CSV table of C-alpha atoms in Angstrom, one decimal:
chain,number,residue,atom,x,y,z
A,827,MET,CA,0.0,0.0,0.0
A,828,ARG,CA,2.8,2.4,0.9
A,829,THR,CA,4.5,1.7,-2.5
A,830,SER,CA,1.2,2.3,-4.2
A,831,ARG,CA,0.7,5.7,-2.6
A,832,LEU,CA,4.3,6.8,-3.4
A,833,ARG,CA,3.8,5.6,-7.0
A,834,THR,CA,0.6,7.6,-7.3
A,835,VAL,CA,2.3,10.8,-6.1
A,836,PHE,CA,5.2,10.2,-8.4
A,837,ALA,CA,3.0,9.6,-11.4
A,838,ALA,CA,0.8,12.7,-10.8
A,839,GLU,CA,3.8,14.9,-10.2
A,840,THR,CA,5.7,13.5,-13.2
A,841,ALA,CA,2.8,14.2,-15.5
A,842,HIS,CA,2.6,17.7,-14.0
A,843,HIS,CA,6.3,18.5,-14.5
A,844,LEU,CA,6.5,17.1,-18.0
A,845,SER,CA,3.6,19.2,-19.2
A,846,ARG,CA,4.7,22.5,-17.6
A,847,PRO,CA,5.9,25.4,-19.8
A,848,LEU,CA,8.9,25.6,-17.5
A,849,PHE,CA,10.0,22.1,-18.6
A,850,TRP,CA,9.5,22.7,-22.3
A,851,SER,CA,11.2,26.1,-22.1
A,852,LEU,CA,14.3,24.3,-20.8
A,853,ILE,CA,14.1,21.8,-23.6
A,854,LEU,CA,13.9,24.6,-26.2
A,855,VAL,CA,16.9,26.4,-24.6
A,856,LEU,CA,18.9,23.2,-24.7
A,857,ALA,CA,18.1,22.6,-28.3
A,858,ILE,CA,19.1,26.1,-29.2
A,859,PHE,CA,22.4,25.8,-27.4
A,860,SER,CA,23.1,22.5,-29.0
A,861,GLY,CA,22.6,24.0,-32.4
A,862,LEU,CA,24.9,27.0,-31.6
A,863,PHE,CA,27.7,24.8,-30.2
A,864,SER,CA,27.6,22.5,-33.3
A,865,THR,CA,29.0,25.3,-35.5
A,866,GLY,CA,32.4,24.9,-34.0
A,867,ASN,CA,32.8,28.5,-33.2
A,868,MET,CA,32.7,27.7,-29.5
A,869,GLN,CA,34.9,24.8,-28.3
A,870,ILE,CA,38.0,24.1,-26.2
A,871,SER,CA,41.1,25.8,-27.6
A,872,THR,CA,44.3,24.0,-28.4
A,873,GLY,CA,47.7,25.3,-29.5
A,874,ASP,CA,48.0,23.1,-32.7
A,875,ALA,CA,44.6,24.0,-34.2
A,876,SER,CA,46.1,26.5,-36.7
A,877,VAL,CA,45.7,26.3,-40.4
A,878,GLY,CA,46.8,22.9,-41.6
A,879,GLY,CA,47.0,21.5,-38.1
A,880,THR,CA,44.8,19.1,-36.3
A,881,LYS,CA,41.5,20.7,-35.2
A,882,ALA,CA,39.8,19.9,-31.9
A,883,TRP,CA,36.6,17.9,-32.4
A,884,ILE,CA,33.4,19.2,-31.0
A,885,THR,CA,32.3,15.6,-30.6
A,886,SER,CA,35.1,14.7,-28.1
A,887,GLU,CA,34.4,13.8,-24.5
A,888,PHE,CA,36.5,16.8,-23.3
A,889,ASN,CA,34.6,19.3,-25.4
A,890,PHE,CA,31.1,18.1,-24.4
A,891,ALA,CA,32.1,17.9,-20.7
A,892,PHE,CA,33.5,21.5,-20.9
A,893,PHE,CA,30.2,22.9,-22.0
A,894,LEU,CA,28.0,20.6,-20.0
A,895,THR,CA,29.5,21.6,-16.7
A,896,MET,CA,28.8,25.3,-17.4
A,897,LEU,CA,25.3,24.6,-18.8
A,898,VAL,CA,24.2,22.6,-15.7
A,899,ALA,CA,25.2,25.5,-13.4
A,900,LEU,CA,24.0,28.2,-15.7
A,901,ILE,CA,20.7,26.9,-17.2
A,902,TYR,CA,19.7,23.6,-15.6
A,903,GLY,CA,20.3,25.0,-12.1
A,904,ILE,CA,17.8,27.8,-12.5
A,905,PHE,CA,15.1,25.7,-13.9
A,906,ALA,CA,15.8,22.8,-11.5
A,907,SER,CA,15.7,25.0,-8.5
A,908,ILE,CA,12.4,26.6,-9.4
A,909,ALA,CA,10.8,23.2,-10.1
A,910,ALA,CA,12.1,21.5,-7.0
A,911,GLY,CA,11.9,24.4,-4.6
A,912,LEU,CA,8.3,25.2,-5.3
A,913,ALA,CA,7.1,21.6,-5.4
A,914,ILE,CA,5.7,21.7,-1.8
A,915,PRO,CA,5.0,25.5,-1.4
A,916,SER,CA,2.8,25.3,-4.5
A,917,ASP,CA,0.6,22.8,-2.7
A,918,ASP,CA,0.2,25.3,0.1
A,919,GLU,CA,-0.7,28.1,-2.3
A,920,ASN,CA,-3.3,25.9,-4.1
A,921,LYS,CA,-4.8,24.9,-0.7
A,922,VAL,CA,-4.3,21.2,-1.3
A,923,GLY,CA,-1.7,20.5,1.3
A,924,ASP,CA,-4.3,20.1,4.1
A,925,LEU,CA,-6.4,17.8,1.9
A,926,LEU,CA,-3.4,15.6,1.1
A,927,HIS,CA,-2.3,15.4,4.7
A,928,SER,CA,-5.8,14.4,5.9
A,929,THR,CA,-5.4,11.1,3.9
A,930,PRO,CA,-3.3,8.0,4.9
A,931,LEU,CA,-0.5,9.5,2.8
A,932,LYS,CA,2.7,9.5,4.8
A,933,PRO,CA,5.2,12.4,4.8
A,934,ALA,CA,7.9,10.1,3.3
A,935,GLU,CA,5.6,9.1,0.5
A,936,TYR,CA,4.6,12.6,-0.2
A,937,VAL,CA,8.2,14.1,-0.1
A,938,TRP,CA,9.9,11.3,-2.0
A,939,GLY,CA,7.1,11.0,-4.6
A,940,LYS,CA,7.5,14.8,-5.3
A,941,PHE,CA,11.3,14.8,-5.4
A,942,LEU,CA,11.7,11.7,-7.5
A,943,ALA,CA,9.2,13.2,-10.0
A,944,VAL,CA,11.2,16.4,-10.4
A,945,ALA,CA,14.4,14.3,-10.6
A,946,PHE,CA,12.9,12.1,-13.3
A,947,ALA,CA,11.8,15.2,-15.4
A,948,PHE,CA,15.3,16.5,-15.4
A,949,ALA,CA,16.7,13.1,-16.2
A,950,VAL,CA,14.5,13.2,-19.3
A,951,ALA,CA,15.8,16.7,-20.0
A,952,LEU,CA,19.4,15.4,-19.8
A,953,LEU,CA,18.7,12.6,-22.2
A,954,LEU,CA,17.0,15.0,-24.7
A,955,HIS,CA,20.0,17.2,-24.4
A,956,VAL,CA,22.3,14.4,-25.4
A,957,ALA,CA,19.9,13.5,-28.3
A,958,PHE,CA,20.0,17.1,-29.5
A,959,THR,CA,23.8,17.3,-29.2
A,960,VAL,CA,24.2,14.0,-31.2
A,961,PHE,CA,21.8,15.2,-33.8
A,962,PHE,CA,23.4,18.6,-34.4
A,963,TYR,CA,27.0,17.5,-33.9
A,964,HIS,CA,26.8,14.5,-36.2
A,965,PHE,CA,23.9,14.8,-38.6
A,966,VAL,CA,23.2,18.4,-39.4
A,967,PRO,CA,25.2,19.6,-42.5
A,968,ASN,CA,28.2,21.8,-41.6
A,969,PRO,CA,30.8,23.1,-44.0
A,970,LYS,CA,33.5,22.5,-41.4
A,971,ALA,CA,32.3,19.0,-40.5
A,972,ALA,CA,35.4,17.2,-41.8
A,973,GLU,CA,37.6,19.2,-39.5
A,974,ILE,CA,35.6,19.4,-36.3
A,975,ARG,CA,33.6,16.1,-36.2
A,976,GLY,CA,34.9,12.8,-35.0
A,977,PRO,CA,33.2,9.4,-35.1
A,978,LEU,CA,30.0,9.0,-33.2
A,979,ASP,CA,30.7,7.5,-29.7
A,980,LEU,CA,27.9,7.7,-27.2
A,981,VAL,CA,30.3,7.3,-24.3
A,982,ASN,CA,31.7,10.8,-25.2
A,983,TYR,CA,28.3,12.2,-24.1
A,984,LEU,CA,26.9,9.8,-21.5
A,985,ARG,CA,30.1,9.7,-19.4
A,986,PRO,CA,30.2,13.5,-18.8
A,987,VAL,CA,26.5,13.3,-17.9
A,988,VAL,CA,27.1,10.7,-15.2
A,989,VAL,CA,30.3,12.2,-13.9
A,990,PHE,CA,29.5,15.9,-14.0
A,991,ALA,CA,25.7,16.5,-14.5
A,992,VAL,CA,24.1,13.9,-12.3
A,993,PRO,CA,25.8,14.8,-9.0
A,994,THR,CA,25.4,18.6,-9.7
A,995,LEU,CA,21.8,18.3,-10.6
A,996,THR,CA,21.0,16.1,-7.6
A,997,PHE,CA,22.7,18.6,-5.3
A,998,LEU,CA,20.8,21.6,-6.8
A,999,LEU,CA,17.5,19.7,-6.8
A,1000,GLY,CA,17.9,18.5,-3.2
A,1001,MET,CA,19.0,21.8,-1.8
A,1002,ALA,CA,16.3,23.8,-3.6
A,1003,PHE,CA,13.7,21.2,-2.4
A,1004,PHE,CA,15.0,21.6,1.2
A,1005,LEU,CA,14.8,25.4,1.1
A,1006,GLY,CA,11.3,25.4,-0.4
A,1007,GLU,CA,10.0,23.0,2.2
A,1008,ARG,CA,11.8,24.6,5.1
A,1009,LEU,CA,11.3,28.3,4.4
A,1010,ARG,CA,8.2,28.2,2.2
A,1011,ARG,CA,9.5,31.4,0.5
A,1012,PRO,CA,9.9,31.5,-3.3
A,1013,LEU,CA,12.5,34.3,-3.0
A,1014,ALA,CA,14.9,31.9,-1.2
A,1015,VAL,CA,14.4,29.3,-3.9
A,1016,PHE,CA,15.0,31.9,-6.7
A,1017,LEU,CA,18.2,33.3,-5.1
A,1018,PHE,CA,19.8,29.9,-4.4
A,1019,PRO,CA,20.8,29.0,-8.0
A,1020,ILE,CA,21.9,32.6,-8.6
A,1021,ALA,CA,24.1,32.5,-5.6
A,1022,VAL,CA,25.6,29.2,-6.6
A,1023,LEU,CA,26.3,30.5,-10.1
A,1024,ALA,CA,27.8,33.7,-8.9
A,1025,VAL,CA,30.2,32.0,-6.5
A,1026,SER,CA,31.1,29.5,-9.2
A,1027,ALA,CA,31.6,31.9,-12.1
A,1028,PHE,CA,33.3,34.7,-10.2
A,1029,PHE,CA,35.4,32.7,-7.7
A,1030,LEU,CA,35.6,28.9,-8.2
A,1031,TRP,CA,35.9,28.9,-11.9
A,1032,SER,CA,38.0,32.0,-12.6
A,1033,TRP,CA,40.1,32.7,-9.5
A,1034,SER,CA,43.4,30.9,-9.9
A,1035,PRO,CA,46.4,33.2,-9.3
A,1036,THR,CA,49.9,31.9,-9.9
A,1037,TRP,CA,50.8,32.2,-6.2
A,1038,LEU,CA,47.8,30.1,-5.1
A,1039,ASP,CA,48.9,27.2,-2.9
A,1040,PRO,CA,48.4,23.8,-4.7
A,1041,ASP,CA,46.6,22.4,-1.7
A,1042,ILE,CA,44.1,25.3,-1.7
A,1043,ASN,CA,43.6,24.9,-5.4
A,1044,ARG,CA,42.8,21.2,-5.0
A,1045,ALA,CA,40.3,22.0,-2.2
A,1046,LEU,CA,38.6,24.5,-4.5
A,1047,MET,CA,38.3,21.9,-7.2
A,1048,TRP,CA,36.6,19.5,-4.8
A,1049,ILE,CA,34.0,22.1,-3.5
A,1050,ASP,CA,33.0,23.2,-7.0
A,1051,PRO,CA,29.5,21.7,-7.5
A,1052,ALA,CA,29.8,21.8,-11.3
A,1053,GLY,CA,33.3,20.2,-11.5
A,1054,PHE,CA,34.4,22.8,-14.0
A,1055,ARG,CA,37.4,23.9,-12.0
A,1056,TRP,CA,38.8,20.4,-11.6
A,1057,LEU,CA,38.3,19.8,-15.4
A,1058,ASN,CA,40.0,23.0,-16.3
A,1059,GLU,CA,42.8,23.0,-13.9
A,1060,THR,CA,43.6,19.3,-14.3
A,1061,TRP,CA,43.1,18.7,-18.1
A,1062,LEU,CA,42.5,22.0,-20.0
A,1063,LYS,CA,44.7,24.7,-18.5
A,1064,LEU,CA,47.9,22.9,-19.7
A,1065,ASP,CA,47.3,22.5,-23.4
A,1066,ARG,CA,47.9,18.8,-24.4
A,1067,GLY,CA,47.1,19.2,-28.1
A,1068,ALA,CA,44.0,18.6,-30.2
A,1069,ALA,CA,45.0,15.0,-31.0
A,1070,PHE,CA,44.9,14.1,-27.3
A,1071,TYR,CA,41.6,15.8,-26.6
A,1072,ASN,CA,40.0,14.3,-29.6
A,1073,LYS,CA,40.5,10.7,-28.6
A,1074,ALA,CA,41.4,10.4,-24.9
A,1075,ARG,CA,39.0,9.8,-22.0
A,1076,ILE,CA,38.8,12.2,-19.0
A,1077,GLY,CA,40.9,10.5,-16.4
A,1078,LEU,CA,39.4,10.7,-12.9
A,1079,ASP,CA,41.3,10.8,-9.6
A,1080,LEU,CA,40.0,9.4,-6.3
A,1081,PRO,CA,39.5,12.8,-4.5
A,1082,PHE,CA,37.4,14.2,-7.4
A,1083,VAL,CA,35.3,11.0,-7.5
A,1084,LEU,CA,34.7,11.2,-3.8
A,1085,SER,CA,33.7,14.9,-4.2
A,1086,ARG,CA,31.1,13.9,-6.8
A,1087,PHE,CA,29.7,11.3,-4.5
A,1088,ALA,CA,29.6,13.9,-1.7
A,1089,PHE,CA,27.5,16.3,-3.8
A,1090,LEU,CA,25.2,13.4,-4.7
A,1091,GLY,CA,24.9,12.5,-1.0
A,1092,LEU,CA,24.2,16.1,0.0
A,1093,GLY,CA,21.3,16.3,-2.4
A,1094,VAL,CA,19.8,13.1,-1.0
A,1095,LEU,CA,20.5,14.2,2.6
A,1096,ALA,CA,18.6,17.5,1.9
A,1097,VAL,CA,15.5,15.5,0.9
A,1098,VAL,CA,15.8,13.3,4.0
A,1099,LEU,CA,15.9,16.4,6.2
A,1100,SER,CA,12.9,17.9,4.3
A,1101,GLN,CA,11.0,14.7,5.0
A,1102,ARG,CA,11.8,14.8,8.7
A,1103,HIS,CA,10.9,18.5,9.0
A,1104,LEU,CA,7.6,18.0,7.2
A,1105,ALA,CA,6.8,15.1,9.5
A,1106,ALA,CA,7.5,17.1,12.6
A,1107,ARG,CA,5.5,20.0,11.2
A,1108,LEU,CA,2.5,17.8,10.7
A,1109,ARG,CA,2.7,16.3,14.2
A,1110,GLY,CA,2.0,19.7,15.7
A,1111,PRO,CA,3.6,22.1,18.2
A,1112,ALA,CA,5.1,19.4,20.4
A,1113,SER,CA,7.3,18.3,17.6
A,1114,VAL,CA,8.9,21.7,16.9
A,1115,PRO,CA,11.4,23.6,19.0
A,1116,GLY,CA,9.6,25.2,22.0
A,1117,GLY,CA,6.6,23.0,21.5
A,1118,ARG,CA,7.0,20.8,24.6
A,1119,LEU,CA,7.6,23.9,26.8
A,1120,PHE,CA,4.3,25.4,25.4
A,1121,ARG,CA,2.4,22.2,26.2
A,1122,ARG,CA,3.9,22.1,29.7
A,1123,ARG,CA,2.9,25.7,30.5
A,1124,GLU,CA,-0.5,24.9,29.1
A,1125,ARG,CA,-1.0,22.0,31.5
A,1126,LEU,CA,0.3,24.0,34.5
A,1127,GLY,CA,-2.0,26.9,33.7
A,1128,VAL,CA,0.8,29.5,33.5
A,1129,LEU,CA,0.0,30.8,30.0
A,1130,PRO,CA,-1.3,34.4,29.8
A,1131,ALA,CA,-5.0,34.7,29.9
A,1132,ALA,CA,-6.7,35.3,26.6
A,1133,ARG,CA,-7.7,39.0,26.0
A,1134,PRO,CA,-11.0,40.1,24.3
A,1135,LEU,CA,-10.8,41.6,20.8
A,1136,ALA,CA,-12.1,44.9,22.2
A,1137,ALA,CA,-8.7,45.3,24.0
A,1138,LEU,CA,-7.0,45.6,20.7
A,1139,GLY,CA,-8.7,49.0,20.1
A,1140,MET,CA,-9.4,48.3,16.4
A,1141,ARG,CA,-11.2,51.1,14.5
A,1142,TYR,CA,-12.9,51.2,11.1
A,1143,ARG,CA,-13.4,54.2,8.9
A,1144,THR,CA,-14.2,54.8,5.2
A,1145,LEU,CA,-11.3,56.2,3.1
A,1146,GLY,CA,-11.5,58.0,-0.2
A,1147,LEU,CA,-9.3,57.1,-3.2
A,1148,ALA,CA,-6.5,59.4,-2.2
A,1149,GLY,CA,-6.6,58.3,1.4
A,1150,ALA,CA,-6.7,54.6,0.6
A,1151,THR,CA,-3.8,55.0,-1.9
A,1152,LEU,CA,-1.7,56.7,0.7
A,1153,GLU,CA,-2.5,54.2,3.4
A,1154,VAL,CA,-1.6,51.2,1.1
A,1155,ALA,CA,1.6,53.0,0.1
A,1156,ARG,CA,2.5,53.7,3.8
A,1157,VAL,CA,2.0,50.0,4.7
A,1158,GLU,CA,3.9,48.7,1.8
C-alpha cells in the first residue's frame, strides 16, 4: 500500500512537470544551445589548431564535458531550483496541502514522490540534451564537418552526464527542495541557483592566481558543485594538443570522484531532512522547538489569559481614493 501511494504521487507529479511550460522552455533552450555549439565557433582551444593542423573535435568527451559543466550550473540550475523548490510550497498556495495530509499519505511518500518526479523530469531533459547534441553535432550539415567532427561515440556524451551533470543536478534539486519545504519562501528558492552560479563563475571557476597554494587549489576543485574547476585545472589549462583531446578519455582521480559522491549525497540528505521536518510540522507544536515547553505551560495553567478583541482597540473608517492609496503606500 505504501509503495502504491508513493507511485501515485510520483505519477501525478511527473505528468505535471512534463507538461509544464517551464520544462518545455528548458528543452527549447537546450536545443538552441546544442545547435549553436555545433557550428564549431565555441569549443575548447588548443595550440595546434592552426591552419593545416589538427583541429579539436566538438564531438570529443572533453569538449562536451567542458560545456556541460557550465550549462548545468547556468541553465539547468535555475530551472531545476524553481521546479524542486516550489514543489511543496505550490501545494500550500493551491490549498491542497491540508487535503493531502488528511489522507493516509505518509510524509515520506509525499516528499519522495514529489522529489523523484522532479528528478525524473530533469533526467528526461538530460537525455533529450544528449539527443539534441548528437543530432546537431553528427547529422546536421556543416561546412567544417570534416575538421571538427569525429566518429559517433555515445560514451563521449553519456560519461560526462554521469560524472558531472548527475551529481550537480542532484545537489541543486535536493538543496532547492529543502529550502522550499523549510522556508516556504519563493524568494529563497530563486536566489539559491543565482548564488551558486555567482560563487562558481566569479570565484571557483576563474580565481586561480599563480601564487595560489596547490593544496588550496585542489580544495577549491573539490568544492565546486559543477566540477568545472577540476576539469579546467587538471586537463585543459595545460594544453595537451588537439590529438589528445579528440581521442582520450577524461581521467578521474579518487578525491574528485569522492567529491562527486559527496554532492550526490548532499542532495539526497537534503531531501531526507525535508521529510523529517515536514513530518515534525504535521505532528504539531510538540514536535517543533519550544513546543514541549508550550504544552507544559498549558498544562500548568501559566499561560497568559486570553484577551478580548475589544482590548486591541481596532477602528474602522471609510477612506477615499487618495486616502486609501496613501494608506496602502505607507503600509507597503
